Structures are given as structure tokens and as C-alpha cells.
Tab-separated table of C-alpha atoms in Angstrom:
chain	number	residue	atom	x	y	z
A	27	UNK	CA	0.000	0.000	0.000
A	28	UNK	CA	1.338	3.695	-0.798
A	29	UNK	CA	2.046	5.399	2.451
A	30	UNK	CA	2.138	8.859	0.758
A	31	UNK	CA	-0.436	11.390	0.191
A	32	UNK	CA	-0.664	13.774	-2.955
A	33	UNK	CA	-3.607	16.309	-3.396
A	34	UNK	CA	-5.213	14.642	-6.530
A	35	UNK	CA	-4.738	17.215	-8.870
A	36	UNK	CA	-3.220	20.699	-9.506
A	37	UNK	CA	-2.855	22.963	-12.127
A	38	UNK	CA	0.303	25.648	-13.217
A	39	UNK	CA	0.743	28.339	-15.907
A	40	UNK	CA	3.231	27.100	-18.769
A	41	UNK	CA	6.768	29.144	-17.276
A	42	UNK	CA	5.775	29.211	-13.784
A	43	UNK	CA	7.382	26.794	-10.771
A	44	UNK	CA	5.011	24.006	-10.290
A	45	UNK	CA	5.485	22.887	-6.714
A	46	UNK	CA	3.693	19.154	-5.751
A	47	UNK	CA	3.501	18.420	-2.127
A	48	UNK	CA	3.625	15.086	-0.698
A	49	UNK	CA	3.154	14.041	3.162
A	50	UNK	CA	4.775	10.984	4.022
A	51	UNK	CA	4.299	11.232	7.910
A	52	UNK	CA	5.154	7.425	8.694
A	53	UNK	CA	8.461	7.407	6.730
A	54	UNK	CA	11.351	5.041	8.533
A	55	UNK	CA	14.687	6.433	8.662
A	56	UNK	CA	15.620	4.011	5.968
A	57	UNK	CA	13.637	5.237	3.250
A	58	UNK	CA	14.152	7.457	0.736
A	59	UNK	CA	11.265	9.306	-1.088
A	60	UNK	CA	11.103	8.750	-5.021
A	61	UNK	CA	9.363	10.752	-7.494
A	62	UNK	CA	7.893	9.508	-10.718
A	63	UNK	CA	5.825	11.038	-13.458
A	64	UNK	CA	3.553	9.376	-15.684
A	65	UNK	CA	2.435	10.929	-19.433
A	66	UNK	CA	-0.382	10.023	-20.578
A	67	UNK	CA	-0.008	6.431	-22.437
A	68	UNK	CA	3.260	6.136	-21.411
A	69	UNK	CA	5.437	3.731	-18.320
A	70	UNK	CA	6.043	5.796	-15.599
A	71	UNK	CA	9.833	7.540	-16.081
A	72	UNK	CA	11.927	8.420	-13.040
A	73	UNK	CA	12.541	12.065	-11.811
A	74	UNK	CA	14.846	12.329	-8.494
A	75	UNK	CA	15.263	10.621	-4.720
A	76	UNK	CA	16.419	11.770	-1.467
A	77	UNK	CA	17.174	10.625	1.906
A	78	UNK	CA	17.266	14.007	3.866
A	79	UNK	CA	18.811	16.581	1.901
A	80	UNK	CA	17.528	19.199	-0.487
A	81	UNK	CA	18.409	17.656	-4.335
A	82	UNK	CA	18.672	18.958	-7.832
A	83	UNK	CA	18.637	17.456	-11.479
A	84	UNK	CA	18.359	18.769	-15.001
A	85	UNK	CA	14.495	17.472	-14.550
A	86	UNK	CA	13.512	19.205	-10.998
A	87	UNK	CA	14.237	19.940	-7.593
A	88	UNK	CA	13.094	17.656	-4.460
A	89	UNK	CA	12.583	19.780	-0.780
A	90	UNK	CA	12.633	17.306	2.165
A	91	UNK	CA	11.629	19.159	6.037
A	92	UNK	CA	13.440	18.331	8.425
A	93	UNK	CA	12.065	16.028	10.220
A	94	UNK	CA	11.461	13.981	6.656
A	95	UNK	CA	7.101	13.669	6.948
A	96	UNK	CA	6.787	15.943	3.165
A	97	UNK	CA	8.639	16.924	0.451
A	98	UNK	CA	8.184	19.317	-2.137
A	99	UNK	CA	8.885	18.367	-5.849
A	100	UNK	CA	9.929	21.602	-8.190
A	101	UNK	CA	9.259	22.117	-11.325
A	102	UNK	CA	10.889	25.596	-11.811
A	103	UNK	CA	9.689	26.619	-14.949
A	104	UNK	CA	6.902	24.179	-16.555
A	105	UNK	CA	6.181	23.322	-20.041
A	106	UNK	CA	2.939	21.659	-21.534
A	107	UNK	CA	5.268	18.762	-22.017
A	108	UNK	CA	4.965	18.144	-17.952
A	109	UNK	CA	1.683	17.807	-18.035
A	110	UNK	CA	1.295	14.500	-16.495
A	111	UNK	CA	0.410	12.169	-13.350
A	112	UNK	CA	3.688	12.558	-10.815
A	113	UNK	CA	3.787	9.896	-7.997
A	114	UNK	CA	5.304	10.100	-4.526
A	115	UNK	CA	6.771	6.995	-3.122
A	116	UNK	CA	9.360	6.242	-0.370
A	117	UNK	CA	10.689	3.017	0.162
A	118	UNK	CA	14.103	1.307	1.248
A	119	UNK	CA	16.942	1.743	-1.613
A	120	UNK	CA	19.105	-1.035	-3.132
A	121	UNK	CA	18.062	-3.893	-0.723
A	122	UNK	CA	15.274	-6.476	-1.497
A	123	UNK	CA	13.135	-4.455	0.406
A	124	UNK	CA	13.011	-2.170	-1.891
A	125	UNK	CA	10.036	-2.152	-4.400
A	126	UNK	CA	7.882	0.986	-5.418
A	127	UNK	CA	3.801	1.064	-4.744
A	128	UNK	CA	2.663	3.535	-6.742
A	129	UNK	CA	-0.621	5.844	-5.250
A	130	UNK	CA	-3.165	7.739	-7.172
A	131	UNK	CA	-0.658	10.648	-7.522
A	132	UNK	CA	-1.401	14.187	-8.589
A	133	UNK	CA	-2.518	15.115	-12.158
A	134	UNK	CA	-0.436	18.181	-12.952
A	135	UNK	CA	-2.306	20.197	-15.891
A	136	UNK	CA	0.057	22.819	-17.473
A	137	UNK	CA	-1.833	26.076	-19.218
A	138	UNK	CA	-0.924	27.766	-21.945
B	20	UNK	CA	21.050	1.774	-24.751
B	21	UNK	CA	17.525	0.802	-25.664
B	22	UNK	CA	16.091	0.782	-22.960
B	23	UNK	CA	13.136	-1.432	-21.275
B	24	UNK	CA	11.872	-2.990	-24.085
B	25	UNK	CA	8.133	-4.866	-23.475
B	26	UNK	CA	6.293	-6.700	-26.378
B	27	UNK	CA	3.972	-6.769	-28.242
B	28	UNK	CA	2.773	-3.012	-27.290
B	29	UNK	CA	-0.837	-4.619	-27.882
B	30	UNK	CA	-2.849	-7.702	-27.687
B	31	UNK	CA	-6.043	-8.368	-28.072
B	32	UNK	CA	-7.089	-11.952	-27.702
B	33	UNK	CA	-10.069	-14.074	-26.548
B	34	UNK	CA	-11.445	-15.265	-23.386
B	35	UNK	CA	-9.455	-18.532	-22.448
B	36	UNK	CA	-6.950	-18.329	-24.550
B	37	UNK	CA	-2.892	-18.078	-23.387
B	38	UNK	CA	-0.997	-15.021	-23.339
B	39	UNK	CA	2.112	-14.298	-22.760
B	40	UNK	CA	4.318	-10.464	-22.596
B	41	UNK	CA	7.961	-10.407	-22.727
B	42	UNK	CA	10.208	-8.379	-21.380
B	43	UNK	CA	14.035	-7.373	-22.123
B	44	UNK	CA	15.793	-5.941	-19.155
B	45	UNK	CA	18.358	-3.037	-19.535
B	46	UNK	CA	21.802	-4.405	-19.996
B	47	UNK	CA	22.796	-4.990	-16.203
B	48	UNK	CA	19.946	-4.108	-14.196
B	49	UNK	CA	19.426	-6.886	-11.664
B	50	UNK	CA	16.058	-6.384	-10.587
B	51	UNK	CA	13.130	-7.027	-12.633
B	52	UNK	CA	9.482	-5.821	-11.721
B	53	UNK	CA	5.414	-6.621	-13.725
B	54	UNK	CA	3.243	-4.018	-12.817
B	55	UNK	CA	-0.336	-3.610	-14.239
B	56	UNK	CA	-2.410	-1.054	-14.611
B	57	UNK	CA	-6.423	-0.192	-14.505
B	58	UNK	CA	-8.647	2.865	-13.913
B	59	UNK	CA	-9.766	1.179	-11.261
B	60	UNK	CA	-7.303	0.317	-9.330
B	61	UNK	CA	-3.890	2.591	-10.388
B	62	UNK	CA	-0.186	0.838	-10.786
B	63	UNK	CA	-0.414	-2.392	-8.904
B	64	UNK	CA	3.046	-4.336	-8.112
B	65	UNK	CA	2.556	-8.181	-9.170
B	66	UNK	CA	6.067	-9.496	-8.675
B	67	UNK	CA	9.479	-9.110	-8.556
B	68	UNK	CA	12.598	-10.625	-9.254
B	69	UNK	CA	15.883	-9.853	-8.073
B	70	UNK	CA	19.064	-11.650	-9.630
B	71	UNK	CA	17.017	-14.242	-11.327
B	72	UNK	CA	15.041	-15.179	-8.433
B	73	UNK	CA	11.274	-14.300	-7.407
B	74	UNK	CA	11.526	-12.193	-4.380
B	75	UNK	CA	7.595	-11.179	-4.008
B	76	UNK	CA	4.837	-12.763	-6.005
B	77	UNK	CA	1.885	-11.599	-3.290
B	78	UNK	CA	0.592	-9.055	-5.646
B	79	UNK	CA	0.216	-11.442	-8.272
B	80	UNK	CA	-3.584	-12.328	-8.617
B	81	UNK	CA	-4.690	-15.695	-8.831
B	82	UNK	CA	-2.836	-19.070	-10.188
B	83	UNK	CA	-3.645	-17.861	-14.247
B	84	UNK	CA	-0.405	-15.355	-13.481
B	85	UNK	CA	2.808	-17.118	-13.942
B	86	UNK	CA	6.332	-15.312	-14.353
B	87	UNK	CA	9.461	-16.481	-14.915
B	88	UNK	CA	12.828	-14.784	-15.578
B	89	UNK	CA	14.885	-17.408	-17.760
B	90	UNK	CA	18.131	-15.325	-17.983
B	91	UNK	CA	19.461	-11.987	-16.695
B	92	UNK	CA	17.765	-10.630	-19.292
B	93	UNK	CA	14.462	-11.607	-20.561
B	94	UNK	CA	11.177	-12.395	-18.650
B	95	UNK	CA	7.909	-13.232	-19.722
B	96	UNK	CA	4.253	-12.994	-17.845
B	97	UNK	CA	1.943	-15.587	-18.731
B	98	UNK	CA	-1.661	-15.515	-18.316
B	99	UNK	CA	-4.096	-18.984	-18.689
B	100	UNK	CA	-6.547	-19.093	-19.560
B	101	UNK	CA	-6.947	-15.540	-19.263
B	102	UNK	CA	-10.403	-13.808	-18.706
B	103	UNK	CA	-11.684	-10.019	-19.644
B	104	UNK	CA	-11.149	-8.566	-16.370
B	105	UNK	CA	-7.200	-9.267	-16.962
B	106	UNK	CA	-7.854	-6.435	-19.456
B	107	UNK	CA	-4.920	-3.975	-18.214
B	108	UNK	CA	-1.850	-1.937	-19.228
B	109	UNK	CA	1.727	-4.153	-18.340
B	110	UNK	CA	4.562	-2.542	-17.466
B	111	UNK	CA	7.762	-4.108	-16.398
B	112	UNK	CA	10.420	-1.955	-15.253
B	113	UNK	CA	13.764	-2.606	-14.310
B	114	UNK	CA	16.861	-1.453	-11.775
B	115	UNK	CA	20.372	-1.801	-11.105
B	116	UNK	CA	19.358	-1.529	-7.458
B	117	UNK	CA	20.250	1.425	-6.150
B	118	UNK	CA	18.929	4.125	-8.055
B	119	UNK	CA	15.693	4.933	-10.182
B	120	UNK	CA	13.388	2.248	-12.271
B	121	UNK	CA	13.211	2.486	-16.022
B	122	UNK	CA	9.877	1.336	-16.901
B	123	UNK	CA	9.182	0.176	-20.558
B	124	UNK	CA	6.646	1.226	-22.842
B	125	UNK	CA	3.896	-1.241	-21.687
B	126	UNK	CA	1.660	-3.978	-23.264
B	127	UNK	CA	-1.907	-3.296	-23.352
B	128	UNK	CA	-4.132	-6.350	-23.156
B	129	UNK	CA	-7.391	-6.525	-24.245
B	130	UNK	CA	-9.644	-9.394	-23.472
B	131	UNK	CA	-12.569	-10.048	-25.425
């Protein structure tokens, strides 16, 4: 079962920062929190992890609080392209343990 | 690289009948995961394979579902007989264990 939740849907003007919350309140000091996105038609395609820090990637930017129960996903300038479903998931990395169970996610609608 | 690569990217086939979906892993990845997919009920994790070797088949529904993972690089689910309700989106994805999954382009099933 996904122990994440992700407001269903939100929308963003094409050049502005989307930012998609995530609470993940029960998270064990081994996990790390994943984000994937999901166009339409298409197998869900990795964005970025943490553990505890802030991190950056040519896709986005992931916010962890301190004491690691949400995170904050960044878009900082969207496209229509990003229009898409983007999951929240933490789980244990690199062990056998560690498998992804996807939630509903948020449907992120990009405007012209 | 190529990729995930599932196949065929559709199948439609009759109530009862065998089908199987293949799936070539990325060139070493060592972990191997079938996920379906439905409006009704989202991404759902069947099973998973880690060097070869079945790790977690609980999410896989019924005795119809068989997977098996002949080499390091190919795996195939197998459905019989299958029935319309198996009507789904696959995706397999696969990891080198550490990082991010790379999910392939899925197999839409159609049961008629």
C-alpha cells in the first residue's frame, strides 16, 4: 500500500514553478522518497530521490523538512510537455526491500 | 542503450486463450518488476525478481499469473486461460538496485 499522500490534482501556468507536495508522515529512517511522473499512455519515467537533503537534477528539484514527513517536488519553470500524473513513493533503496507502490498521484495540468 | 523494451505493445485476444508479454531488461539491471495497470485500481506491483530469483509474487492475482525470468535478461508474464477482467496496461520496469526504475513502454491487453 502507498504510504504517501498527494492532493489529486493541480494545475500551473506554462513558465511558472510548479510545486507538488507530498506528506509521508510514517516514513522510517531508511527510506528514501522517489518521485515519478507518468504521461499520458506512457510507463512511468523516473525524476529524483532523497534521503534528507535538499536535491537537484536537469528534470527538478526535491525539498525534504526536516524532520522527513513531506517533500516538495519543483518544477521551476513548466512546459505543456509536464503535463502529467507525478507519484510520490518512499521506500528502502538497493536492498530487497526495496520495491515501489505507486498511489493515485497528482494530475499536474500545465496552461498555456 | 535501448532501454526497457516490453512486447507486443498490444494484444487483443479471446477469453481462455494463453498469453504471454515479454520483457528485455536493460543491460545490467538486476532487478526485474510486472506491474499492471487499470482505472480502477492505479499501478499495482505483481512481482518481482531480483538476480534471477522471485523475491515477491503476493501481488500477483490468482494461479492464471505465472512469471518467470529465464536469464538476466528476458522475462515473460503468462496468463491462462486468461479472462476479460485481466484487461490492463503491463509494465515491467527494471533497476540496477540502487537508483531509479526504467519502466518500458507497456503492453496493453485486451480481453474479449
Amino acid at each position: 500500500d502507498a504510504k504517501t499522500t498527494q492532493p489529486p490534482s493541480m494545475d500551473c501556468a506554462e513558465g511558472r514553478a510548479a510545486n507538488l507536495p507530498c506528506n509521508h508522515s510514517t516514513i522510517s529512517g531508511n527510506e528514501y522518497v522517489y518521485w515519478y511522473r507518468q504521461i499520458h499512455s506512457q510507463g512511468p519515467q523516473y525524476i529524483i530521490h532523497g534521503l534528507k537533503n535538499n536535491e537537484t537534477n536537469e528534470m527538478a528539484s526535491l525539498i525534504i523538512t526536516e524532520d522527513r514527513k513531506s517533500s516538495t517536488l519543483i518544477l521551476p519553470h513548466a512546459t505543456l510537455r509536464d503535463t502529467a500524473v507525478y507519484y510520490c513513493i518512499s521506500t528502502v533503496r538497493g536492498s530487497t526491500l526495496g520495491r515501489l507502490y505507486f498511489g493515485r498521484g497528482t494530475q499536474l495540468t500545465v496552461w498555456p | 542503450d535501448a532501454g526497457v523494451i516490453q512486447s507486443p505493445r498490444h494484444e487483443v485476444t479471446e477469453m481462455g486463450q494463453e498469453v504471454t508479454l515479454r520483457c528485455k531488461l536493460i543491460s545490467g539491471h538486476n532487478s526485474l518488476f510486472w506491474y499492471r495497470q487499470t482505472m480502477m485500481r492505479g499501478l499495482e506491483l505483481l512481482i518481482y525478481f531480483n538476480n534471477n530469483v522471485p523475491i515477491d509474487d503476493s501481488g500477483m492475482p490468482e494461479d492464471r499469473f505465472s512469471a518467470k525470468m529465464p536469464n538476466a535478461s528476458f522475462s515473460t508474464l503468462k496468463i491462462q486461460p486468461s479472462e476479460p477482467r485481466d484487461s490492463a496496461v503491463y509494465f515491467c520496469a527494471s533497476s540496477a538496485g540502487g537508483g531509479g526504475y526504467t519502466f518500458g513502454s507497456g503492453t496493453r491487453l485486451t480481453v474479449v
